Coordinates of C-alpha atoms in Angstrom, one line a residue:
Chain A
X23 CA 95.5 -62.5 167.5
X24 CA 97.9 -65.3 168.4
X25 CA 98.0 -68.5 166.2
X26 CA 99.6 -71.6 167.6
X27 CA 100.3 -75.0 166.2
X28 CA 99.8 -77.7 168.8
X29 CA 100.3 -81.4 169.2
X30 CA 97.0 -83.1 169.7
X31 CA 95.8 -86.7 169.8
X32 CA 94.9 -86.3 166.2
X33 CA 98.3 -84.9 165.2
X34 CA 99.4 -81.3 164.8
X35 CA 96.6 -78.7 164.6
X36 CA 96.6 -74.9 164.2
X37 CA 94.5 -72.9 166.6
X38 CA 93.8 -69.5 168.0
X39 CA 95.0 -68.7 171.5
X40 CA 92.2 -67.5 173.8
X41 CA 93.3 -67.2 177.4
X42 CA 94.2 -70.7 178.5
X43 CA 92.6 -72.4 175.6
X44 CA 93.5 -73.0 172.0
X45 CA 90.5 -72.9 169.7
X46 CA 91.4 -75.2 166.8
X47 CA 90.9 -74.0 163.3
X48 CA 90.9 -75.7 159.9
X49 CA 94.4 -74.6 159.0
X50 CA 96.8 -71.7 158.6
X51 CA 94.9 -70.6 155.5
X52 CA 91.4 -71.3 156.9
X53 CA 91.2 -69.8 160.4
X54 CA 87.5 -70.7 160.9
X55 CA 87.2 -72.6 164.2
X56 CA 86.4 -76.3 164.0
X57 CA 84.6 -76.1 167.4
X58 CA 87.3 -78.2 169.1
X59 CA 89.5 -76.7 171.7
X60 CA 92.5 -77.9 173.8
X61 CA 94.2 -76.4 176.8
X62 CA 97.0 -74.0 176.0
X63 CA 100.2 -75.4 177.3
X64 CA 103.7 -74.3 176.3
X65 CA 104.7 -78.0 176.3
X66 CA 102.4 -78.8 173.3
X67 CA 103.6 -76.0 171.1
X68 CA 105.1 -76.9 167.8
X69 CA 106.8 -74.7 165.2
X70 CA 103.8 -72.4 164.4
X71 CA 104.2 -73.2 160.7
X72 CA 105.7 -76.0 158.6
X73 CA 107.3 -73.8 156.0
X74 CA 107.2 -74.7 152.3
X75 CA 110.2 -72.4 151.7
X76 CA 112.3 -70.5 154.2
X77 CA 113.7 -67.3 152.7
X78 CA 116.3 -65.3 154.5
X79 CA 117.6 -61.8 153.8
X80 CA 121.4 -61.5 153.5
X81 CA 123.3 -58.4 154.6
X82 CA 120.2 -56.6 155.9
X83 CA 121.6 -55.2 159.1
X84 CA 122.6 -51.5 159.0
X85 CA 122.4 -48.5 156.8
X86 CA 125.6 -49.4 154.9
X87 CA 123.8 -52.6 153.7
X88 CA 121.3 -50.3 151.9
X89 CA 124.1 -49.5 149.4
X90 CA 124.1 -53.1 148.3
X91 CA 121.3 -54.6 146.2
X92 CA 118.9 -56.8 148.2
X93 CA 119.9 -60.4 148.3
X94 CA 118.3 -63.5 149.8
X95 CA 119.1 -67.1 150.5
X96 CA 117.0 -70.3 151.1
X97 CA 117.0 -72.8 154.0
X98 CA 115.4 -76.2 153.7
X99 CA 111.8 -76.0 155.0
X100 CA 112.1 -79.2 157.0
X101 CA 114.9 -77.7 159.0
X102 CA 112.4 -75.7 161.0
X103 CA 112.0 -76.7 164.6
X104 CA 109.7 -75.5 167.4
X105 CA 110.0 -73.9 170.8
X106 CA 111.8 -76.1 173.2
X107 CA 113.1 -78.4 170.5
X108 CA 116.9 -79.0 170.8
X109 CA 119.2 -77.3 168.2
X110 CA 121.7 -80.0 167.2
X111 CA 125.2 -78.6 166.8
X112 CA 127.3 -80.9 164.6
X113 CA 131.0 -81.5 165.5
X114 CA 133.8 -80.6 163.2
X115 CA 132.2 -77.7 161.4
X116 CA 133.5 -74.8 163.5
X117 CA 131.5 -72.2 165.4
X118 CA 127.7 -72.3 165.2
X119 CA 126.0 -69.1 166.1
X120 CA 122.5 -67.8 166.9
X121 CA 121.0 -64.9 164.9
X122 CA 117.8 -63.4 166.5
X123 CA 115.3 -62.3 163.8
X124 CA 111.7 -61.4 163.2
X125 CA 110.2 -63.9 160.8
X126 CA 107.3 -63.0 158.5
X127 CA 104.8 -65.7 157.9
X128 CA 103.0 -65.4 154.5
X129 CA 99.3 -65.9 154.5
X130 CA 98.4 -65.2 150.8
X131 CA 100.1 -66.1 147.6
X132 CA 102.1 -63.1 146.5
X133 CA 103.7 -62.1 143.2
X134 CA 105.0 -58.7 142.1
X135 CA 103.8 -56.8 145.2
X136 CA 104.4 -53.1 145.5
X137 CA 105.3 -51.2 148.7
X138 CA 101.6 -50.3 149.1
X139 CA 100.2 -53.8 149.1
X140 CA 103.2 -55.8 150.2
X141 CA 102.1 -56.2 153.8
X142 CA 98.6 -57.4 152.9
X143 CA 100.0 -60.9 152.2
X144 CA 101.6 -61.2 155.7
X145 CA 99.7 -63.5 158.1
X146 CA 101.8 -62.4 161.0
X147 CA 105.2 -62.7 162.5
X148 CA 107.1 -65.0 164.8
X149 CA 110.5 -65.1 166.5
X150 CA 113.2 -66.9 164.6
X151 CA 116.7 -68.1 165.2
X152 CA 118.7 -68.1 161.9
X153 CA 121.3 -70.6 163.2
X154 CA 124.5 -70.4 161.1
X155 CA 127.7 -72.3 160.9
X156 CA 130.1 -69.4 160.4
X157 CA 133.1 -71.2 159.1
X158 CA 131.0 -73.3 156.7
X159 CA 129.3 -70.2 155.5
X160 CA 132.7 -68.7 154.7
X161 CA 133.7 -71.8 152.8
X162 CA 130.4 -72.2 150.9
X163 CA 129.5 -69.1 148.9
X164 CA 126.0 -70.5 148.3
X165 CA 125.5 -70.9 152.1
X166 CA 123.7 -74.3 152.1
X167 CA 126.6 -75.8 154.2
X168 CA 126.4 -72.6 156.4
X169 CA 122.7 -72.5 157.1
X170 CA 121.1 -75.8 155.9
X171 CA 121.7 -78.2 158.8
X172 CA 118.7 -79.9 160.4
X173 CA 117.3 -77.9 163.2
X174 CA 119.0 -74.7 162.2
X175 CA 115.7 -72.7 162.0
X176 CA 113.9 -72.6 165.3
X177 CA 110.5 -70.7 165.0
X178 CA 107.9 -69.7 167.5
X179 CA 106.4 -69.9 170.0
X180 CA 103.3 -68.6 168.1
X181 CA 102.3 -66.3 165.2
X182 CA 101.2 -62.9 166.2
X183 CA 99.0 -61.4 163.5
X184 CA 99.6 -57.8 164.7
X185 CA 102.8 -57.0 162.8
X186 CA 104.5 -54.1 164.7
X187 CA 106.0 -51.1 162.9
X188 CA 109.0 -51.5 165.1
X189 CA 110.0 -54.6 167.0
X190 CA 112.5 -55.0 169.8
X191 CA 114.8 -58.0 169.2
X192 CA 116.7 -59.6 172.0
X193 CA 119.1 -62.5 172.1
X194 CA 120.0 -64.2 175.4
X195 CA 122.3 -67.1 176.1
X196 CA 121.8 -69.1 179.3
X197 CA 119.7 -66.3 180.7
X198 CA 122.4 -63.6 180.0
X199 CA 121.6 -60.8 177.6
X200 CA 123.8 -61.0 174.5
X201 CA 122.2 -58.4 172.3
X202 CA 119.4 -55.8 172.2
X203 CA 118.3 -54.3 169.0
X204 CA 115.3 -53.4 166.9
X205 CA 114.0 -54.0 163.4
X206 CA 114.4 -50.3 162.7
X207 CA 118.1 -51.2 162.3
X208 CA 117.3 -53.4 159.3
X209 CA 118.6 -51.9 156.0
X210 CA 115.3 -52.8 154.3
X211 CA 112.0 -53.1 156.0
X212 CA 109.3 -55.7 155.8
X213 CA 107.5 -54.3 152.8
X214 CA 110.6 -53.8 150.8
X215 CA 111.6 -57.4 151.5
X216 CA 108.3 -58.7 150.1
X217 CA 108.6 -56.4 147.1
X218 CA 112.0 -57.9 146.4
X219 CA 111.2 -61.6 146.9
X220 CA 107.9 -61.4 145.1
X221 CA 109.6 -59.9 142.1
X222 CA 111.4 -63.2 141.7
X223 CA 109.0 -65.8 142.9
X224 CA 105.4 -66.3 144.1
X225 CA 105.5 -66.3 147.9
X226 CA 103.2 -69.2 149.1
X227 CA 101.0 -69.4 152.1
X228 CA 103.1 -70.8 154.9
X229 CA 106.4 -69.6 153.5
X230 CA 108.6 -67.9 156.1
X231 CA 110.9 -64.9 155.6
X232 CA 113.8 -64.3 158.0
X233 CA 114.2 -60.6 157.8
X234 CA 117.7 -60.2 159.1
X235 CA 119.5 -60.0 162.4
X236 CA 120.0 -56.4 163.5
X237 CA 121.9 -57.3 166.6
X238 CA 125.1 -59.3 167.5
X239 CA 125.2 -63.1 167.2
X240 CA 126.3 -65.5 169.8
X241 CA 128.0 -68.9 169.7
X242 CA 125.9 -71.9 170.6
X243 CA 127.5 -74.7 172.7
X244 CA 125.9 -78.0 173.6
X245 CA 124.4 -77.8 177.1
X246 CA 123.4 -74.2 176.6
X247 CA 120.0 -72.5 176.3
X248 CA 119.3 -69.8 173.7
X249 CA 116.4 -67.4 173.7
X250 CA 115.2 -65.1 170.9
X251 CA 112.7 -62.5 171.9
X252 CA 110.8 -60.4 169.2
X253 CA 108.3 -57.9 170.2
X254 CA 107.0 -59.9 173.2
X255 CA 107.3 -63.4 171.7
X256 CA 110.0 -65.4 173.3
X257 CA 111.5 -68.5 171.6
X258 CA 113.7 -70.8 173.7
X259 CA 115.7 -73.8 172.6
X260 CA 118.3 -76.0 174.3
X261 CA 121.5 -76.7 172.4
X262 CA 122.7 -80.2 172.1
X263 CA 125.6 -82.0 170.4
X264 CA 124.3 -83.6 167.1
X265 CA 124.1 -87.4 167.5
X266 CA 126.3 -88.0 164.5
X267 CA 129.9 -87.8 165.8
X268 CA 131.5 -87.1 162.4
X269 CA 131.6 -83.5 161.3
X270 CA 130.7 -82.5 157.7
X271 CA 134.1 -81.9 156.3
X272 CA 135.7 -85.0 157.9
X273 CA 132.7 -87.0 156.8
X274 CA 132.6 -86.1 153.1
X275 CA 136.4 -85.9 152.8
X276 CA 136.6 -89.4 154.1
X277 CA 133.9 -91.0 152.0
X278 CA 134.7 -89.0 148.8
X279 CA 138.5 -89.5 149.0
Chain B
X3 CA 108.8 -99.1 136.7
X4 CA 107.5 -95.7 135.6
X5 CA 105.7 -93.5 138.1
X6 CA 103.5 -90.7 136.8
X7 CA 101.5 -87.9 138.5
X8 CA 98.3 -87.3 136.6
X9 CA 95.5 -84.8 136.7
X10 CA 92.2 -86.6 137.6
X11 CA 88.7 -85.6 138.5
X12 CA 89.7 -85.9 142.1
X13 CA 92.8 -83.8 141.8
X14 CA 96.5 -84.9 141.1
X15 CA 97.2 -88.5 141.8
X16 CA 100.3 -90.7 141.5
X17 CA 100.2 -93.9 139.6
X18 CA 102.2 -96.6 138.0
X19 CA 102.3 -96.7 134.2
X20 CA 101.2 -100.0 132.7
X21 CA 100.9 -99.9 128.9
X22 CA 98.2 -97.4 128.2
X23 CA 96.9 -97.2 131.7
X24 CA 98.0 -95.5 134.9
X25 CA 97.2 -97.7 138.0
X26 CA 96.6 -95.1 140.7
X27 CA 98.5 -95.6 144.0
X28 CA 98.2 -94.1 147.5
X29 CA 101.1 -91.7 147.0
X30 CA 104.8 -91.4 146.2
X31 CA 105.7 -93.0 149.5
X32 CA 103.0 -95.7 149.4
X33 CA 103.0 -97.3 146.0
X34 CA 100.3 -99.8 146.7
X35 CA 97.5 -99.6 144.1
X36 CA 94.2 -98.1 145.1
X37 CA 92.4 -100.2 142.5
X38 CA 91.5 -97.1 140.4
X39 CA 93.0 -96.6 137.0
X40 CA 93.0 -93.9 134.4
X41 CA 94.1 -93.9 130.7
X42 CA 97.7 -92.9 130.2
X43 CA 97.7 -89.6 128.3
X44 CA 100.7 -87.2 127.9
X45 CA 98.2 -84.4 128.2
X46 CA 97.3 -85.3 131.8
X47 CA 100.9 -85.6 133.1
X48 CA 101.9 -83.2 135.8
X49 CA 105.4 -82.7 137.3
X50 CA 105.9 -86.2 138.7
X51 CA 106.7 -84.9 142.2
X52 CA 105.8 -81.8 144.1
X53 CA 109.2 -81.3 145.7
X54 CA 109.6 -80.3 149.3
X55 CA 113.1 -79.0 148.6
X56 CA 114.9 -78.8 145.3
X57 CA 118.7 -79.2 145.7
X58 CA 121.1 -78.5 142.8
X59 CA 124.7 -79.4 142.5
X60 CA 127.0 -76.5 141.6
X61 CA 130.1 -76.9 139.4
X62 CA 129.6 -80.6 138.9
X63 CA 130.4 -80.8 135.2
X64 CA 133.9 -82.0 134.4
X65 CA 137.0 -83.5 136.0
X66 CA 138.3 -80.1 137.0
X67 CA 135.3 -79.6 139.2
X68 CA 136.5 -82.5 141.3
X69 CA 139.3 -80.3 142.5
X70 CA 136.7 -78.1 144.2
X71 CA 134.7 -79.1 147.3
X72 CA 131.2 -80.2 146.5
X73 CA 128.7 -77.4 146.7
X74 CA 124.9 -77.2 146.4
X75 CA 122.1 -74.6 146.0
X76 CA 118.4 -74.6 146.7
X77 CA 115.5 -73.7 144.4
X78 CA 112.0 -73.0 145.7
X79 CA 110.0 -76.2 145.5
X80 CA 106.9 -74.5 144.2
X81 CA 109.0 -73.4 141.1
X82 CA 108.7 -76.9 139.7
X83 CA 106.5 -77.3 136.6
X84 CA 105.5 -80.3 134.6
X85 CA 105.9 -81.6 131.0
X86 CA 104.2 -79.2 128.6
X87 CA 103.9 -76.4 131.1
X88 CA 105.2 -73.1 129.8
X89 CA 108.5 -71.7 131.1
X90 CA 107.9 -68.0 131.7
X91 CA 110.9 -65.9 130.8
X92 CA 110.8 -62.5 132.6
X93 CA 111.8 -59.4 130.7
X94 CA 114.7 -57.2 131.8
X95 CA 116.8 -59.9 133.5
X96 CA 119.1 -60.8 130.6
X97 CA 119.6 -64.2 129.1
X98 CA 117.7 -67.2 130.5
X99 CA 119.2 -70.6 129.6
X100 CA 118.2 -74.2 129.8
X101 CA 120.4 -76.8 131.6
X102 CA 119.6 -80.4 130.9
X103 CA 120.1 -82.6 133.9
X104 CA 119.2 -85.9 135.5
X105 CA 117.2 -85.3 138.7
X106 CA 117.1 -87.8 141.5
X107 CA 113.8 -88.2 143.4
X108 CA 114.3 -89.2 147.0
X109 CA 112.0 -92.0 148.3
X110 CA 113.2 -92.4 151.9
X111 CA 114.4 -90.0 154.5
X112 CA 118.2 -90.0 154.4
X113 CA 120.8 -88.7 156.8
X114 CA 124.6 -89.4 156.9
X115 CA 124.6 -91.9 154.1
X116 CA 127.7 -93.6 152.9
X117 CA 128.7 -94.5 149.4
X118 CA 127.5 -98.0 150.0
X119 CA 123.9 -97.2 151.0
X120 CA 123.4 -93.8 149.4
X121 CA 121.4 -95.0 146.4
X122 CA 119.0 -97.0 148.6
X123 CA 117.2 -93.8 149.3
X124 CA 116.5 -93.0 145.7
X125 CA 113.0 -93.6 144.4
X126 CA 114.1 -93.0 140.8
X127 CA 115.1 -90.3 138.4
X128 CA 113.4 -87.9 136.0
X129 CA 114.5 -85.4 133.4
X130 CA 115.0 -81.8 134.7
X131 CA 115.7 -78.4 133.2
X132 CA 117.6 -76.3 135.6
X133 CA 116.6 -73.0 134.0
X134 CA 118.9 -70.2 135.0
X135 CA 119.1 -66.4 134.4
X136 CA 122.8 -66.1 133.8
X137 CA 123.2 -62.3 134.4
X138 CA 121.2 -62.5 137.6
X139 CA 123.3 -65.5 138.7
X140 CA 126.4 -63.4 138.1
X141 CA 125.0 -60.5 140.1
X142 CA 123.6 -62.6 143.0
X143 CA 126.3 -64.8 144.6
X144 CA 123.6 -66.7 146.5
X145 CA 121.9 -67.6 143.2
X146 CA 118.2 -67.1 144.3
X147 CA 117.8 -64.3 141.7
X148 CA 119.6 -66.6 139.1
X149 CA 117.6 -69.7 139.7
X150 CA 114.5 -68.9 141.8
X151 CA 112.0 -67.6 139.3
X152 CA 108.6 -69.3 139.0
X153 CA 108.6 -72.1 136.5
X154 CA 112.4 -72.4 136.4
X155 CA 112.4 -76.1 137.3
X156 CA 110.6 -78.2 134.7
X157 CA 110.5 -81.9 135.8
X158 CA 109.2 -85.0 134.1
X159 CA 107.6 -86.5 132.3
X160 CA 107.6 -89.5 134.7
X161 CA 109.9 -91.0 137.4
X162 CA 111.8 -94.1 136.2
X163 CA 112.7 -96.3 139.2
X164 CA 115.6 -98.0 137.3
X165 CA 118.4 -95.5 137.9
X166 CA 121.0 -96.1 135.2
X167 CA 124.7 -96.3 135.9
X168 CA 125.2 -94.0 132.9
X169 CA 122.6 -91.8 131.3
X170 CA 122.7 -90.0 128.0
X171 CA 121.6 -86.3 128.4
X172 CA 120.3 -84.4 125.4
X173 CA 119.2 -80.8 125.0
X174 CA 117.2 -79.7 122.0
X175 CA 115.8 -76.3 121.1
X176 CA 113.0 -76.1 118.6
X177 CA 113.8 -79.7 117.4
X178 CA 117.5 -78.9 116.8
X179 CA 120.1 -80.7 118.8
X180 CA 122.1 -78.3 121.1
X181 CA 124.1 -80.7 123.2
X182 CA 124.7 -84.4 123.7
X183 CA 126.4 -85.5 126.9
X184 CA 126.3 -88.2 129.6
X185 CA 126.2 -88.3 133.3
X186 CA 129.6 -90.0 133.3
X187 CA 130.9 -86.4 132.6
X188 CA 129.6 -85.3 136.1
X189 CA 132.5 -84.5 138.5
X190 CA 130.7 -86.4 141.3
X191 CA 128.3 -89.2 140.8
X192 CA 124.8 -89.8 142.2
X193 CA 126.0 -91.7 145.4
X194 CA 128.6 -89.0 146.2
X195 CA 126.0 -86.3 145.8
X196 CA 123.7 -88.0 148.3
X197 CA 126.6 -88.6 150.7
X198 CA 127.4 -84.8 150.5
X199 CA 123.9 -83.5 150.9
X200 CA 122.9 -86.0 153.6
X201 CA 125.9 -84.9 155.6
X202 CA 124.2 -81.5 156.0
X203 CA 120.5 -82.2 156.0
X204 CA 118.0 -85.0 156.1
X205 CA 116.8 -85.6 152.6
X206 CA 113.1 -86.0 152.6
X207 CA 110.8 -88.2 150.5
X208 CA 109.8 -86.2 147.5
X209 CA 112.9 -84.0 147.5
X210 CA 114.6 -83.5 144.2
X211 CA 118.3 -83.3 143.4
X212 CA 119.5 -81.7 140.2
X213 CA 122.7 -83.5 139.6
X214 CA 124.4 -81.1 137.3
X215 CA 124.5 -80.3 133.6
X216 CA 127.3 -82.1 131.8
X217 CA 126.5 -80.6 128.4
X218 CA 126.2 -77.1 127.0
X219 CA 123.3 -74.8 127.9
X220 CA 121.1 -72.9 125.5
X221 CA 119.3 -69.6 125.6
X222 CA 115.5 -69.8 125.9
X223 CA 113.4 -67.3 123.9
X224 CA 109.7 -66.8 124.1
X225 CA 107.9 -68.8 121.3
X226 CA 110.5 -71.5 121.4
X227 CA 110.3 -75.1 122.5
X228 CA 112.9 -76.8 124.7
X229 CA 113.4 -80.5 125.2
X230 CA 115.5 -82.3 127.8
X231 CA 116.1 -86.0 127.3
X232 CA 117.6 -88.2 130.0
X233 CA 118.1 -91.9 129.4
X234 CA 114.9 -92.3 127.4
X235 CA 112.7 -89.8 129.2
X236 CA 111.9 -86.7 127.2
X237 CA 110.7 -83.5 128.9
X238 CA 109.3 -80.8 126.6
X239 CA 108.3 -77.3 127.5
X240 CA 107.2 -74.3 125.5
X241 CA 108.9 -71.0 126.4
X242 CA 106.7 -67.9 126.9
X243 CA 107.2 -64.3 127.9
X244 CA 106.3 -63.8 131.6
X245 CA 103.0 -62.0 131.9
X246 CA 104.5 -59.3 134.2
X247 CA 106.1 -56.7 131.9
X248 CA 108.5 -55.3 134.4
X249 CA 111.8 -57.1 134.8
X250 CA 113.2 -57.7 138.3
X251 CA 115.9 -55.0 138.3
X252 CA 113.7 -52.3 137.0
X253 CA 111.0 -53.4 139.3
X254 CA 112.8 -53.3 142.6
X255 CA 114.9 -50.3 141.6
X256 CA 111.8 -48.4 141.0
X257 CA 109.8 -49.3 144.1
X258 CA 112.8 -49.3 146.4
X259 CA 114.3 -46.1 145.2

């Protein structure tokens, strides 16, 4: 089942995709149909969830990462954008890269899950671009300045409730393949990630977990187009220059001097 | 003006405290009265805001911290609890400490603020306890395992819209003073903090910023009572043992072995 979030005359609504229609539902945690339906159009698709919290797994790429303890970071939830939304690249912060990832969308509050029941709390998955400012990430050990910029978490186009055991992950820039990988290259799988995070905090319905980028990243430049494909879902976003001309470092060095 | 969030028969509501009444309002971003009022009672007070995102300033304590670039972390918004709510201390994660801080509550979306207009976006302040698991923080450079546990961000009891230039900050354990300090000891002040964070991300109405703990911390033990006082607001929380008997490390080492 595919779940979309669409712009309607009454504001954003969740719905189930059926052919060329979207059958509207009460919400992400109440998938009963309201009876209303709208045409399915890629142009009306929004980020399929407005995340409460966005979690991301650090160093979860290859077998060597399994030697390290699991570790996660947070991104501001309002930094999520939808398919087709522009990714603003601020000036003066060094290279900004795309990371193609499978994102888990939580459907049920989850605390202290075990490997056996971890996946029960997953509503589905979507494609995610964990946009990262590499130089800022290197300077800020807590990563907020590396990953926290507005628009740095594109999600979509829809939520697929059939979580695959293995998912192909593809990153393309301007139509040219950059990286081909699969989630089997992740150091820790989906269930382990949920066990880890739910040992710290109660995962909430609508939370999003970026599971890690098993493939290469690619630098984003204004004017370009980036595509993240995950097990058949394809998320595309144009890249623009952020409207604010002053980069972060310049900006706060100037005003805080 | 004091803004409270109170439990009512119709669910949580924001209101303005007037003597022994709370005049209910439409919401944190629409403070017009609805006409309804409820008695003011400490027992009905909830966390005065349900934060979208909780930001915290790292190393913002003394003059030496001014030599470092500003740096911030995130805590999960749902980890906020209110006055009187118990702080659950998980077993097996080492010492858990209280940090007494002034928290800014954002009232207006804010991006690229300058020192001159930074404070315009602040709705008010409240008292905050930035509860931290010290050993986990030392092990997890991204701090989620140090600061992300459920209930690790007590806030309240109310929002005071008169942000003081200087605020006394007091931490008491079981009625005994632990630390007396003031926000003038912060390396970077409120306006600078907002300039920094809004250079990265758009602060949203209802976001909360923990501005840093200028005083000493204190270890929390189940059965104890902790009090954070900030410029006249006093936030008190009992400390309990978390219901889940398995500590984080044991837990994920076992299931991920």
